[in-house]
PDB file of C-alpha atoms (C1' of nucleotides) in Angstrom:
ATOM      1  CA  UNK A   1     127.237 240.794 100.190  1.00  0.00           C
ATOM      2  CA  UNK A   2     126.165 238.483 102.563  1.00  0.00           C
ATOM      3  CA  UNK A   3     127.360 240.173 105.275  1.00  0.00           C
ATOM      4  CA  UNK A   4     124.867 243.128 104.522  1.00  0.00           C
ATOM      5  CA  UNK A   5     121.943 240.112 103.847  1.00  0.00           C
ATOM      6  CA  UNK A   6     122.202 239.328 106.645  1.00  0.00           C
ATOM      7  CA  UNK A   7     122.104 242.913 108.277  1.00  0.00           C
ATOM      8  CA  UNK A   8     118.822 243.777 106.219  1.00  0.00           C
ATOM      9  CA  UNK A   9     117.315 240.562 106.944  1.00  0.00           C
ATOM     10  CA  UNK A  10     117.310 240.975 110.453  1.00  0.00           C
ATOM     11  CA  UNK A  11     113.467 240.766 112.374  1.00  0.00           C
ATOM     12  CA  UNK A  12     114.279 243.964 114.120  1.00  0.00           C
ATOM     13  CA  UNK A  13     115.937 246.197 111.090  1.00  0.00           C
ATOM     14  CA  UNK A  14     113.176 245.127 109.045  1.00  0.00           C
ATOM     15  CA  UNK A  15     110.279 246.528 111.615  1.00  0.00           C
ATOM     16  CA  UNK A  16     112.495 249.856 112.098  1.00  0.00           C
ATOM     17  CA  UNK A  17     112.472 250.673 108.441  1.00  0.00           C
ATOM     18  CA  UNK A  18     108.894 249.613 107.751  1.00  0.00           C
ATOM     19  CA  UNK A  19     107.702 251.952 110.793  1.00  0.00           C
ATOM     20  CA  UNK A  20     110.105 254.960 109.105  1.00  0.00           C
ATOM     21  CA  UNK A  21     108.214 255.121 105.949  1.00  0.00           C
ATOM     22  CA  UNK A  22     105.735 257.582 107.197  1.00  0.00           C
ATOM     23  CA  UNK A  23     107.514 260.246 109.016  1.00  0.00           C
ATOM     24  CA  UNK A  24     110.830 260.654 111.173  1.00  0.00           C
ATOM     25  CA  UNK A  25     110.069 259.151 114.734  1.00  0.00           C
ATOM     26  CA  UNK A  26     111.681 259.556 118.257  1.00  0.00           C
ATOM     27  CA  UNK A  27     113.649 256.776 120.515  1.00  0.00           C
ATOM     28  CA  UNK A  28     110.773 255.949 122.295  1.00  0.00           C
ATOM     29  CA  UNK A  29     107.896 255.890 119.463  1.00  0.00           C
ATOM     30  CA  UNK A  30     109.981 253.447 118.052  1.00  0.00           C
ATOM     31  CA  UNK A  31     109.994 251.632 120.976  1.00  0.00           C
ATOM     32  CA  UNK A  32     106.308 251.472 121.784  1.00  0.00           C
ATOM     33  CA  UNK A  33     105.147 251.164 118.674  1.00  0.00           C
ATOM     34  CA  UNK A  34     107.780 247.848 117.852  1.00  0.00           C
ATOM     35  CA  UNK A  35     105.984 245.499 120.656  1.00  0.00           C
ATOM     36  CA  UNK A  36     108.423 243.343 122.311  1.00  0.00           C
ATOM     37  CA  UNK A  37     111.907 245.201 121.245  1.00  0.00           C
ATOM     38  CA  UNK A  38     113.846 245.889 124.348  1.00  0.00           C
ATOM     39  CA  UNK A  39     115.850 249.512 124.731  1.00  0.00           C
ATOM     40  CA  UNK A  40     119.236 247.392 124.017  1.00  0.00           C
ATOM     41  CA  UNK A  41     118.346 245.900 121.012  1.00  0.00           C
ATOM     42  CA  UNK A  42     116.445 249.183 119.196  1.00  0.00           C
ATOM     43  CA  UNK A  43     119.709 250.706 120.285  1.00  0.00           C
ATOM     44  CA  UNK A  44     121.866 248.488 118.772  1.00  0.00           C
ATOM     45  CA  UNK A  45     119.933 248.340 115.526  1.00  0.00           C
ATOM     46  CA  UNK A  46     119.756 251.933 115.153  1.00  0.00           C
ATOM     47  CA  UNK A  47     123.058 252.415 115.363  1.00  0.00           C
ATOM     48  CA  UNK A  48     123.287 249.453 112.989  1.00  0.00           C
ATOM     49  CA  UNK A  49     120.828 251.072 110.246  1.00  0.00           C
ATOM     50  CA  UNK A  50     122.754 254.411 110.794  1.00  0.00           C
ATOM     51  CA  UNK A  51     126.064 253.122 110.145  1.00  0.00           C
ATOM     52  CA  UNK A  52     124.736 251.671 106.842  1.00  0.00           C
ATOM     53  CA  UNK A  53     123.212 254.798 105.893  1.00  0.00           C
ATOM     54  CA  UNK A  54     119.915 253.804 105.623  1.00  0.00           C
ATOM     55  CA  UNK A  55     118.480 256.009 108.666  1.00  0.00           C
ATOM     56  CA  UNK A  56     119.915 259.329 109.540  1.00  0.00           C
ATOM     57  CA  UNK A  57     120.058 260.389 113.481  1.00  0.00           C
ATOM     58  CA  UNK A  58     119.241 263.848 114.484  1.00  0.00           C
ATOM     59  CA  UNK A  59     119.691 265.101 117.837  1.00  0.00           C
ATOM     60  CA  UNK A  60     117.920 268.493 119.059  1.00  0.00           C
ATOM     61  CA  UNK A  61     119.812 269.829 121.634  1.00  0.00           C
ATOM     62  CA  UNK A  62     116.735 270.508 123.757  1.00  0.00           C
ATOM     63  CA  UNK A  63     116.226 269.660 127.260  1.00  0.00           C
ATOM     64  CA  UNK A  64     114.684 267.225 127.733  1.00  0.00           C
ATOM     65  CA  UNK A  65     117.320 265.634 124.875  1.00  0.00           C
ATOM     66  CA  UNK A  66     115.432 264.863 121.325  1.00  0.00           C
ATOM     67  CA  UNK A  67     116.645 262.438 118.990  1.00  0.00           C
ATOM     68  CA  UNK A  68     114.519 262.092 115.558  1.00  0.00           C
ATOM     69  CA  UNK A  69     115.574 258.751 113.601  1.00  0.00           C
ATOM     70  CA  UNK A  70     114.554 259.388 109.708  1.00  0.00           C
ATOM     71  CA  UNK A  71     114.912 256.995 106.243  1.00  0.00           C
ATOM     72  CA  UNK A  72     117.564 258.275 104.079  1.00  0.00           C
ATOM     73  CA  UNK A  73     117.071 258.346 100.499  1.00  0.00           C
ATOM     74  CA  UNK A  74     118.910 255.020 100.390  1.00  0.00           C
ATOM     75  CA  UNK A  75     116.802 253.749 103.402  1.00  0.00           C
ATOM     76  CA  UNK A  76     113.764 254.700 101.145  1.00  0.00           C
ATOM     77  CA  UNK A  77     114.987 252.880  98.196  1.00  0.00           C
ATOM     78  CA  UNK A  78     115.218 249.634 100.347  1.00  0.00           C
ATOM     79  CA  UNK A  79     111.538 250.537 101.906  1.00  0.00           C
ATOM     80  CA  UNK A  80     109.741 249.586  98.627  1.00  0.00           C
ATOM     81  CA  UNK A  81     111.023 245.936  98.922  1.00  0.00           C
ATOM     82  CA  UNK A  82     110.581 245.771 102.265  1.00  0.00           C
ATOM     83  CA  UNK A  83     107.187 246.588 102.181  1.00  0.00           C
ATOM     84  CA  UNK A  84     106.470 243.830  99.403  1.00  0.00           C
ATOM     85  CA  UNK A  85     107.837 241.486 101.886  1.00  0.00           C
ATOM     86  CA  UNK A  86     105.535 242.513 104.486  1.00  0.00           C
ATOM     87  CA  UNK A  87     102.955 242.377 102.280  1.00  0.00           C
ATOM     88  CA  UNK A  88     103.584 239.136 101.097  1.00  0.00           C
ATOM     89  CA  UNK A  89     103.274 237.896 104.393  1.00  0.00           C
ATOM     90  CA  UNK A  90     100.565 239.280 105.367  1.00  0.00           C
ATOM     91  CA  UNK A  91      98.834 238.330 102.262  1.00  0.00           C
ATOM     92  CA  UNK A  92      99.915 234.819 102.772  1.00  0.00           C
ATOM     93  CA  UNK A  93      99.879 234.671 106.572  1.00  0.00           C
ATOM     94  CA  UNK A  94      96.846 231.844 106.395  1.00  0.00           C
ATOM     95  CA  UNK A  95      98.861 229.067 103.870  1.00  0.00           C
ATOM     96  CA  UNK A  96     101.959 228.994 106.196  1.00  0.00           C
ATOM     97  CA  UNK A  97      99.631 228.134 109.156  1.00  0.00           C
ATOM     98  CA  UNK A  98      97.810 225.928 107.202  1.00  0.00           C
ATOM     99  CA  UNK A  99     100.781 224.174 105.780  1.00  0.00           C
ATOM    100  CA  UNK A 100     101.881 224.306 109.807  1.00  0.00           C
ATOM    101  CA  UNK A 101      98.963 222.689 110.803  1.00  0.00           C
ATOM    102  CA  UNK A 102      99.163 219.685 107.683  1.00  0.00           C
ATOM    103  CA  UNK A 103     103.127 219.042 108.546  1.00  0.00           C
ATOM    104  CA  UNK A 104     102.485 218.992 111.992  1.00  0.00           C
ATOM    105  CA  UNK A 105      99.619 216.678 112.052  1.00  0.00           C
ATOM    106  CA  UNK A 106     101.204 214.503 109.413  1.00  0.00           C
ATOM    107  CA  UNK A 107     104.535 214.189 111.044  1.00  0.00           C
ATOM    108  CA  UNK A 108     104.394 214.751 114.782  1.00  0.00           C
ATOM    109  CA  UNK A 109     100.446 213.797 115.486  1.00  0.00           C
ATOM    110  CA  UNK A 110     100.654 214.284 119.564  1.00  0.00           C
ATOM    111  CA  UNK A 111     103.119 216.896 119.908  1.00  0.00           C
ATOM    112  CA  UNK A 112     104.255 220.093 119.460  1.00  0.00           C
ATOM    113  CA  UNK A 113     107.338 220.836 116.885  1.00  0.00           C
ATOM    114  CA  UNK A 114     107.767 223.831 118.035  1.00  0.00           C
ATOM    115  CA  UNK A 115     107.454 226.633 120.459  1.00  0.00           C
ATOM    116  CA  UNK A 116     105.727 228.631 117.491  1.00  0.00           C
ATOM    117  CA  UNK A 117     102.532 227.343 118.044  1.00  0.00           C
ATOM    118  CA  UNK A 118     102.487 228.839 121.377  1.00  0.00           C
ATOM    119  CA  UNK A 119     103.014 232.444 119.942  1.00  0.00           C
TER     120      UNK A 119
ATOM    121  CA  UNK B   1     102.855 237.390 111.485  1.00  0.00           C
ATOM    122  CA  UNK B   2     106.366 238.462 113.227  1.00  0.00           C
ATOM    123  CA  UNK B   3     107.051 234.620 113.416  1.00  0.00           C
ATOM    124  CA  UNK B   4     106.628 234.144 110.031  1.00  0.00           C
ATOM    125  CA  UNK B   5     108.631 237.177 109.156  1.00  0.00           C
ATOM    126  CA  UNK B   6     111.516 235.886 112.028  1.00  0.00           C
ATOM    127  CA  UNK B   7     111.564 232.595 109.461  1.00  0.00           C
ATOM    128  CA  UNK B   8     111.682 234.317 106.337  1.00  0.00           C
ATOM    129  CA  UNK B   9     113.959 236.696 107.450  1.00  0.00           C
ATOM    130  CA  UNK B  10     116.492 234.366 107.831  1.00  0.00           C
ATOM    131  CA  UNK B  11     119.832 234.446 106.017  1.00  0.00           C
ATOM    132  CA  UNK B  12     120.109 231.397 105.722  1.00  0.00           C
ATOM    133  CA  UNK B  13     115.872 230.318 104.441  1.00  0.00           C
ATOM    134  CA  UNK B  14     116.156 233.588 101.856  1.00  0.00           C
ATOM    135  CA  UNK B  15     119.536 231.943 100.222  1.00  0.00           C
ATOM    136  CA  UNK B  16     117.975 228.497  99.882  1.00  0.00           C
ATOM    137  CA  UNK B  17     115.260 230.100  98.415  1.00  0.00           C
ATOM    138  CA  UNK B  18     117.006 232.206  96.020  1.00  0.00           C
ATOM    139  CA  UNK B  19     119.207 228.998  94.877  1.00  0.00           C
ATOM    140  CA  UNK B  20     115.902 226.750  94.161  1.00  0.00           C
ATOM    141  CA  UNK B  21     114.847 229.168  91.728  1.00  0.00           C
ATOM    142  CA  UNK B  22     115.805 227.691  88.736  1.00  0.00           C
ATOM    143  CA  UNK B  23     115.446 223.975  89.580  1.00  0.00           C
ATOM    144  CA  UNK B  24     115.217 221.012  92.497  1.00  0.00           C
ATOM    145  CA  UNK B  25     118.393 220.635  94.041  1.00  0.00           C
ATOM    146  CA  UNK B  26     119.888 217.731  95.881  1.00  0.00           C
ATOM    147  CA  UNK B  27     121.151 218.033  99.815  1.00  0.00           C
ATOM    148  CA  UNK B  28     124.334 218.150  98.935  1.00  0.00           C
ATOM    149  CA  UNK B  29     124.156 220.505  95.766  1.00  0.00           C
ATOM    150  CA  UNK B  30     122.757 223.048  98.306  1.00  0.00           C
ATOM    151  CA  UNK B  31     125.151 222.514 100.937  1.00  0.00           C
ATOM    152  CA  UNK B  32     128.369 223.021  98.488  1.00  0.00           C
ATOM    153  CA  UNK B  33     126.782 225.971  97.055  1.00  0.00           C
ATOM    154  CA  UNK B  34     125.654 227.444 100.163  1.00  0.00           C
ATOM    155  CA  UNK B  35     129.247 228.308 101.444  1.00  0.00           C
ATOM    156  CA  UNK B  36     129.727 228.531 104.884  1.00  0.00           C
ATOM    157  CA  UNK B  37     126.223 226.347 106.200  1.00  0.00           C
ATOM    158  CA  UNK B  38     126.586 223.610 108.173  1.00  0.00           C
ATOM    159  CA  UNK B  39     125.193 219.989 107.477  1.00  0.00           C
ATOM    160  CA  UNK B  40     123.143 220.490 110.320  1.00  0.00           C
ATOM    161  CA  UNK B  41     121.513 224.365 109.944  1.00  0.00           C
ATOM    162  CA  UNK B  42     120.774 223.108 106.159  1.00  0.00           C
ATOM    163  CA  UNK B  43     118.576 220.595 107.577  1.00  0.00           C
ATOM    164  CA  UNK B  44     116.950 222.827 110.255  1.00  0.00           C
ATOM    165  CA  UNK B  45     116.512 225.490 107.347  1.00  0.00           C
ATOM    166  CA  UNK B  46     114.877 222.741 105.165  1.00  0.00           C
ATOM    167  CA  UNK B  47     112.523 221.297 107.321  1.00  0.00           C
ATOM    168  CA  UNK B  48     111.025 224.899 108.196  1.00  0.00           C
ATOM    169  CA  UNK B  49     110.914 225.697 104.722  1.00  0.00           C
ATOM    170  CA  UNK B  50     109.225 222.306 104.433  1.00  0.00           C
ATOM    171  CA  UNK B  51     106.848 222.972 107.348  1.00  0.00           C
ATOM    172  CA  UNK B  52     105.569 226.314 106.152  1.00  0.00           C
ATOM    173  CA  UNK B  53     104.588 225.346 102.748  1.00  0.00           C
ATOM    174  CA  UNK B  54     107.574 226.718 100.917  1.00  0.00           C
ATOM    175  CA  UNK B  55     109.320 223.982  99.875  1.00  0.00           C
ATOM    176  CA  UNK B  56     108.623 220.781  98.984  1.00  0.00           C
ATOM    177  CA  UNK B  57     110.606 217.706 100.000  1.00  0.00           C
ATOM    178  CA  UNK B  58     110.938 214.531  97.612  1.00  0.00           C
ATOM    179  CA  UNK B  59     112.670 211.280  98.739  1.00  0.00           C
ATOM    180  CA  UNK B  60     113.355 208.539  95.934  1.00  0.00           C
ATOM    181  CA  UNK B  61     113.369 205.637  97.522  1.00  0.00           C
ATOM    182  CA  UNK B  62     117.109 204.212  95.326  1.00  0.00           C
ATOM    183  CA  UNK B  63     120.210 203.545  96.493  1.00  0.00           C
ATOM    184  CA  UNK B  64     122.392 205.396  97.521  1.00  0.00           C
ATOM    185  CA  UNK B  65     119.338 207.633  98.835  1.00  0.00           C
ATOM    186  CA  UNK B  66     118.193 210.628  96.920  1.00  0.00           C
ATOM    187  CA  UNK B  67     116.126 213.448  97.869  1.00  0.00           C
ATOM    188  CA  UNK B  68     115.448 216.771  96.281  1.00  0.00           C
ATOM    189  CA  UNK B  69     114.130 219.862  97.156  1.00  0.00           C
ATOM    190  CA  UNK B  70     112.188 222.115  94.913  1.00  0.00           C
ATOM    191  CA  UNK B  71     109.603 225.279  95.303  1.00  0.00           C
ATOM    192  CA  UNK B  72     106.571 224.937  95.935  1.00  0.00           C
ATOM    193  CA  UNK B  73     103.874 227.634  94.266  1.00  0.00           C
ATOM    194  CA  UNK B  74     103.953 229.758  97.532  1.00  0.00           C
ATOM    195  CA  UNK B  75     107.719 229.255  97.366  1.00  0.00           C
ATOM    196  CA  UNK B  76     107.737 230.428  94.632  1.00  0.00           C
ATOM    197  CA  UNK B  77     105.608 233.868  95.253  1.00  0.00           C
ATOM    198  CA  UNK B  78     107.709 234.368  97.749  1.00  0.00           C
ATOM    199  CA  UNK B  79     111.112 233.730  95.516  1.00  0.00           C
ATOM    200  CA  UNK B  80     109.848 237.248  93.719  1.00  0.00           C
ATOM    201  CA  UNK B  81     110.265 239.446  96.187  1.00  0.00           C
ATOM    202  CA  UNK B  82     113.637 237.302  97.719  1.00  0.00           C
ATOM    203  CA  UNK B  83     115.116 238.427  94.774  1.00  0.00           C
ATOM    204  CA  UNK B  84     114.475 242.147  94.903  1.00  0.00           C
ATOM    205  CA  UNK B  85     115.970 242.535  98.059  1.00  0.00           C
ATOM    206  CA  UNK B  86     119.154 240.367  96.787  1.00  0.00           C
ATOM    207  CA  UNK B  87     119.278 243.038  94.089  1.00  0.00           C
ATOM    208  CA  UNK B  88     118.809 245.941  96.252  1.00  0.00           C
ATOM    209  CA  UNK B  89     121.548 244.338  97.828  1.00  0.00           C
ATOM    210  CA  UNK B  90     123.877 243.783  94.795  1.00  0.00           C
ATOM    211  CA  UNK B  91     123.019 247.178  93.743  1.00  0.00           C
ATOM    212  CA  UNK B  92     123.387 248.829  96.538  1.00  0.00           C
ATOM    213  CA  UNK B  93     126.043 247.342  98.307  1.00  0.00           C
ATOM    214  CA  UNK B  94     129.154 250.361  97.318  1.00  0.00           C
ATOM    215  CA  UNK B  95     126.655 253.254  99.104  1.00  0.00           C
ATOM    216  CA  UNK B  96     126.505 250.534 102.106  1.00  0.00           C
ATOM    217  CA  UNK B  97     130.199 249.524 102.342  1.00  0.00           C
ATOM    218  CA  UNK B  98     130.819 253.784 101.722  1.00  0.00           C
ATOM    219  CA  UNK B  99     128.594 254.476 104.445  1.00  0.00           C
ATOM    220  CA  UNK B 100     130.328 252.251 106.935  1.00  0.00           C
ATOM    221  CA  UNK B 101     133.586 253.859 106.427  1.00  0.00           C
ATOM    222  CA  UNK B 102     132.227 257.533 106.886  1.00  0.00           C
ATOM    223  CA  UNK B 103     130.704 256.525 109.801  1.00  0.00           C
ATOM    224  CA  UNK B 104     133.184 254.295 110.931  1.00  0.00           C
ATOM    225  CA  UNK B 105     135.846 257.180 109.996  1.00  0.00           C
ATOM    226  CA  UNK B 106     133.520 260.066 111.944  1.00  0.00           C
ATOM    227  CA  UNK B 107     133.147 257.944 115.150  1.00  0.00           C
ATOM    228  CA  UNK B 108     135.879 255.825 116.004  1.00  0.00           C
ATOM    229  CA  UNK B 109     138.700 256.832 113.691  1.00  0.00           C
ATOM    230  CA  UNK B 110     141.368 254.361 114.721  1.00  0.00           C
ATOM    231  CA  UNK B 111     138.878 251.595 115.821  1.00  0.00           C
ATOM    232  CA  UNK B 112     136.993 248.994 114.329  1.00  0.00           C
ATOM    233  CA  UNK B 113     133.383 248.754 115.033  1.00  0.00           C
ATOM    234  CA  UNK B 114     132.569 245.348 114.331  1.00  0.00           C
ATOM    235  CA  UNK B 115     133.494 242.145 113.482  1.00  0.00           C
ATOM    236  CA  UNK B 116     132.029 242.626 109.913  1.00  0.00           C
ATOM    237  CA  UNK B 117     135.040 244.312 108.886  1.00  0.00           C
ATOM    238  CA  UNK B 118     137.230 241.428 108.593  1.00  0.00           C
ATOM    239  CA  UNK B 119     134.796 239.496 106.481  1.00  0.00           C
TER     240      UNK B 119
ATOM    241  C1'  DC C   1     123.911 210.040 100.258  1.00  0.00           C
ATOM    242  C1'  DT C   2     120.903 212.013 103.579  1.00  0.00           C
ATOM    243  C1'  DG C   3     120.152 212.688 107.427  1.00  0.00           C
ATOM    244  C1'  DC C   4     119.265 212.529 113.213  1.00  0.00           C
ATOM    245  C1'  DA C   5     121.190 212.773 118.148  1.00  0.00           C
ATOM    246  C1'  DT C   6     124.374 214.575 121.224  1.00  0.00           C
ATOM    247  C1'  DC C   7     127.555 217.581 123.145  1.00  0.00           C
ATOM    248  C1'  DC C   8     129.625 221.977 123.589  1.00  0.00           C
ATOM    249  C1'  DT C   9     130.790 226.809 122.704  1.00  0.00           C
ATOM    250  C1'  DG C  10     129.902 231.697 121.120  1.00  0.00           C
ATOM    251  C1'  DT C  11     126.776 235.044 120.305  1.00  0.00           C
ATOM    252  C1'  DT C  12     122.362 237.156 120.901  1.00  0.00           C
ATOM    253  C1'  DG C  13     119.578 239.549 123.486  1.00  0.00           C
ATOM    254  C1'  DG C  14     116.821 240.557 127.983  1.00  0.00           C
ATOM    255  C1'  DA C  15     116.932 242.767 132.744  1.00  0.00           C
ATOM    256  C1'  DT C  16     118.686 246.064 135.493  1.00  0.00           C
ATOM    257  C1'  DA C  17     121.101 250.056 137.042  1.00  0.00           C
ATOM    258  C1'  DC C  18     123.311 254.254 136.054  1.00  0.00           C
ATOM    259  C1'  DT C  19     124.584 258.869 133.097  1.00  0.00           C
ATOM    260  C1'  DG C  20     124.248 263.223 130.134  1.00  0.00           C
TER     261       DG C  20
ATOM    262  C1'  DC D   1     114.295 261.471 127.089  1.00  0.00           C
ATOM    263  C1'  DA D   2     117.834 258.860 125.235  1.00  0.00           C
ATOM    264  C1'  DG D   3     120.893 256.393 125.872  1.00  0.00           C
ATOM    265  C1'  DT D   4     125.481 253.379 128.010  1.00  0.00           C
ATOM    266  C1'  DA D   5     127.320 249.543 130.934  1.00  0.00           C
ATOM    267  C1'  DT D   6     127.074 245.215 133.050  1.00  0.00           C
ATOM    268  C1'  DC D   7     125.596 240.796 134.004  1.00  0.00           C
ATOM    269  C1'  DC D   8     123.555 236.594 132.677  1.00  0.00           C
ATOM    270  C1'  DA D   9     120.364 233.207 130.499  1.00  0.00           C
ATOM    271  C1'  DA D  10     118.865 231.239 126.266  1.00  0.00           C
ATOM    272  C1'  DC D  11     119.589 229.736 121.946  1.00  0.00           C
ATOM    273  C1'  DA D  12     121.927 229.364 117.541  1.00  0.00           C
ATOM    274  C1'  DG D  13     125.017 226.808 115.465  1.00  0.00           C
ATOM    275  C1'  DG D  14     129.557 223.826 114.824  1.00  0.00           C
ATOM    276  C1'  DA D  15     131.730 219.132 115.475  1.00  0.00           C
ATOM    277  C1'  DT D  16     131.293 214.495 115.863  1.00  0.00           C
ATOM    278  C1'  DG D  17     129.376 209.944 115.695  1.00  0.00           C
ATOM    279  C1'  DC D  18     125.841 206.911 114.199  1.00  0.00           C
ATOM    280  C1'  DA D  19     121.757 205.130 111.165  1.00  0.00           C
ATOM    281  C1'  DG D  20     118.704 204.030 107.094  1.00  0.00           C
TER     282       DG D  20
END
DNA sequence: CTGCATCCTGTTGGATACTG
DNA sequence: CAGTATCCAACAGGATGCAG
């Protein structure tokens, strides 16, 4: 059980399936929409979310090649609690950084604790 | 609002947070019941859990030294939807381990895919 | 008991180049 | 377009020793 935590909770898995929700997208939607993700590592966790059968691959035999990446039913059951955990932080985006900024200045006055803060 | 996601999305912050639930726990109570966490990520997981607000940190000043760690109110928002996704998980986690072997069975049918196997 | 500091290793993940 | 393969740097994380 924690083995498949720890797949679910994973920064990139959790973007993929959130983007999925509206409609079956291609290789590289995915990857210009999901700012930052490199071609390796949307690779790796498609194949990831695929082998859990939470997004189903389709390939059109076109040329050029088309590959559609869609939520399975079971993908779409885990969207739902996804999405409350995106919402969540985005709803509560403001009290982390201010709790940030109150440890920070309470703890380590004249310095950085870490690299965060440049983000 | 990925950073905070990154944190959150840790397997290691979303357990701590799901054990807290029901009352402060001592270092140590976490660290046996956590299985598998080292002294040392339990105390990195704390203190960011500390930082952003989640968490709060109490130190009685006896001896030997005491400290516990309990939810704060925004840990405790958060513990809500932590626990839907460990029930997805629980619920969920036949069609997941199911999955794997078709796919596992389809693709590489006298190969192992990944280390999570063994687990 | 509850940590912090240090060292060291394995894995993650980015950059790049090449293929169907 | 949608990948795979390779190399390599960065960082997570374990082990150990010490401190309040």
């Amino acid at each position: 059980m924690r083995q498949i935590l720890d797949r679910i909770a994973d920064k990139w898995s959790l973007l993929v399936i959130a983007l999925l929700d509206e409609r079956p997208l291609r290789f590289n939607e995915l990857r210009r929409t999901i700012d930052g993700i490199s071609q390796r590592m949307l690779t790796v966790t498609l194949r990831q979310l695929e082998r859990d059968g939470l997004v189903r691959r389709t390939v059109f035999p076109t040329v050029p090649p088309r590959v559609d990446y869609e939520l399975t039913p079971l993908g779409m059951s885990l969207h739902a609690t996804i999405q409350a955990l995106v919402t969540w932080t985005e709803e509560h985006q403001q009290e982390i950084a201010a709790a940030r900024t109150a440890y920070d200045a309470d703890t380590r006055p004249s310095q950085a604790v870490s690299a965060d803060d440049a983000l």
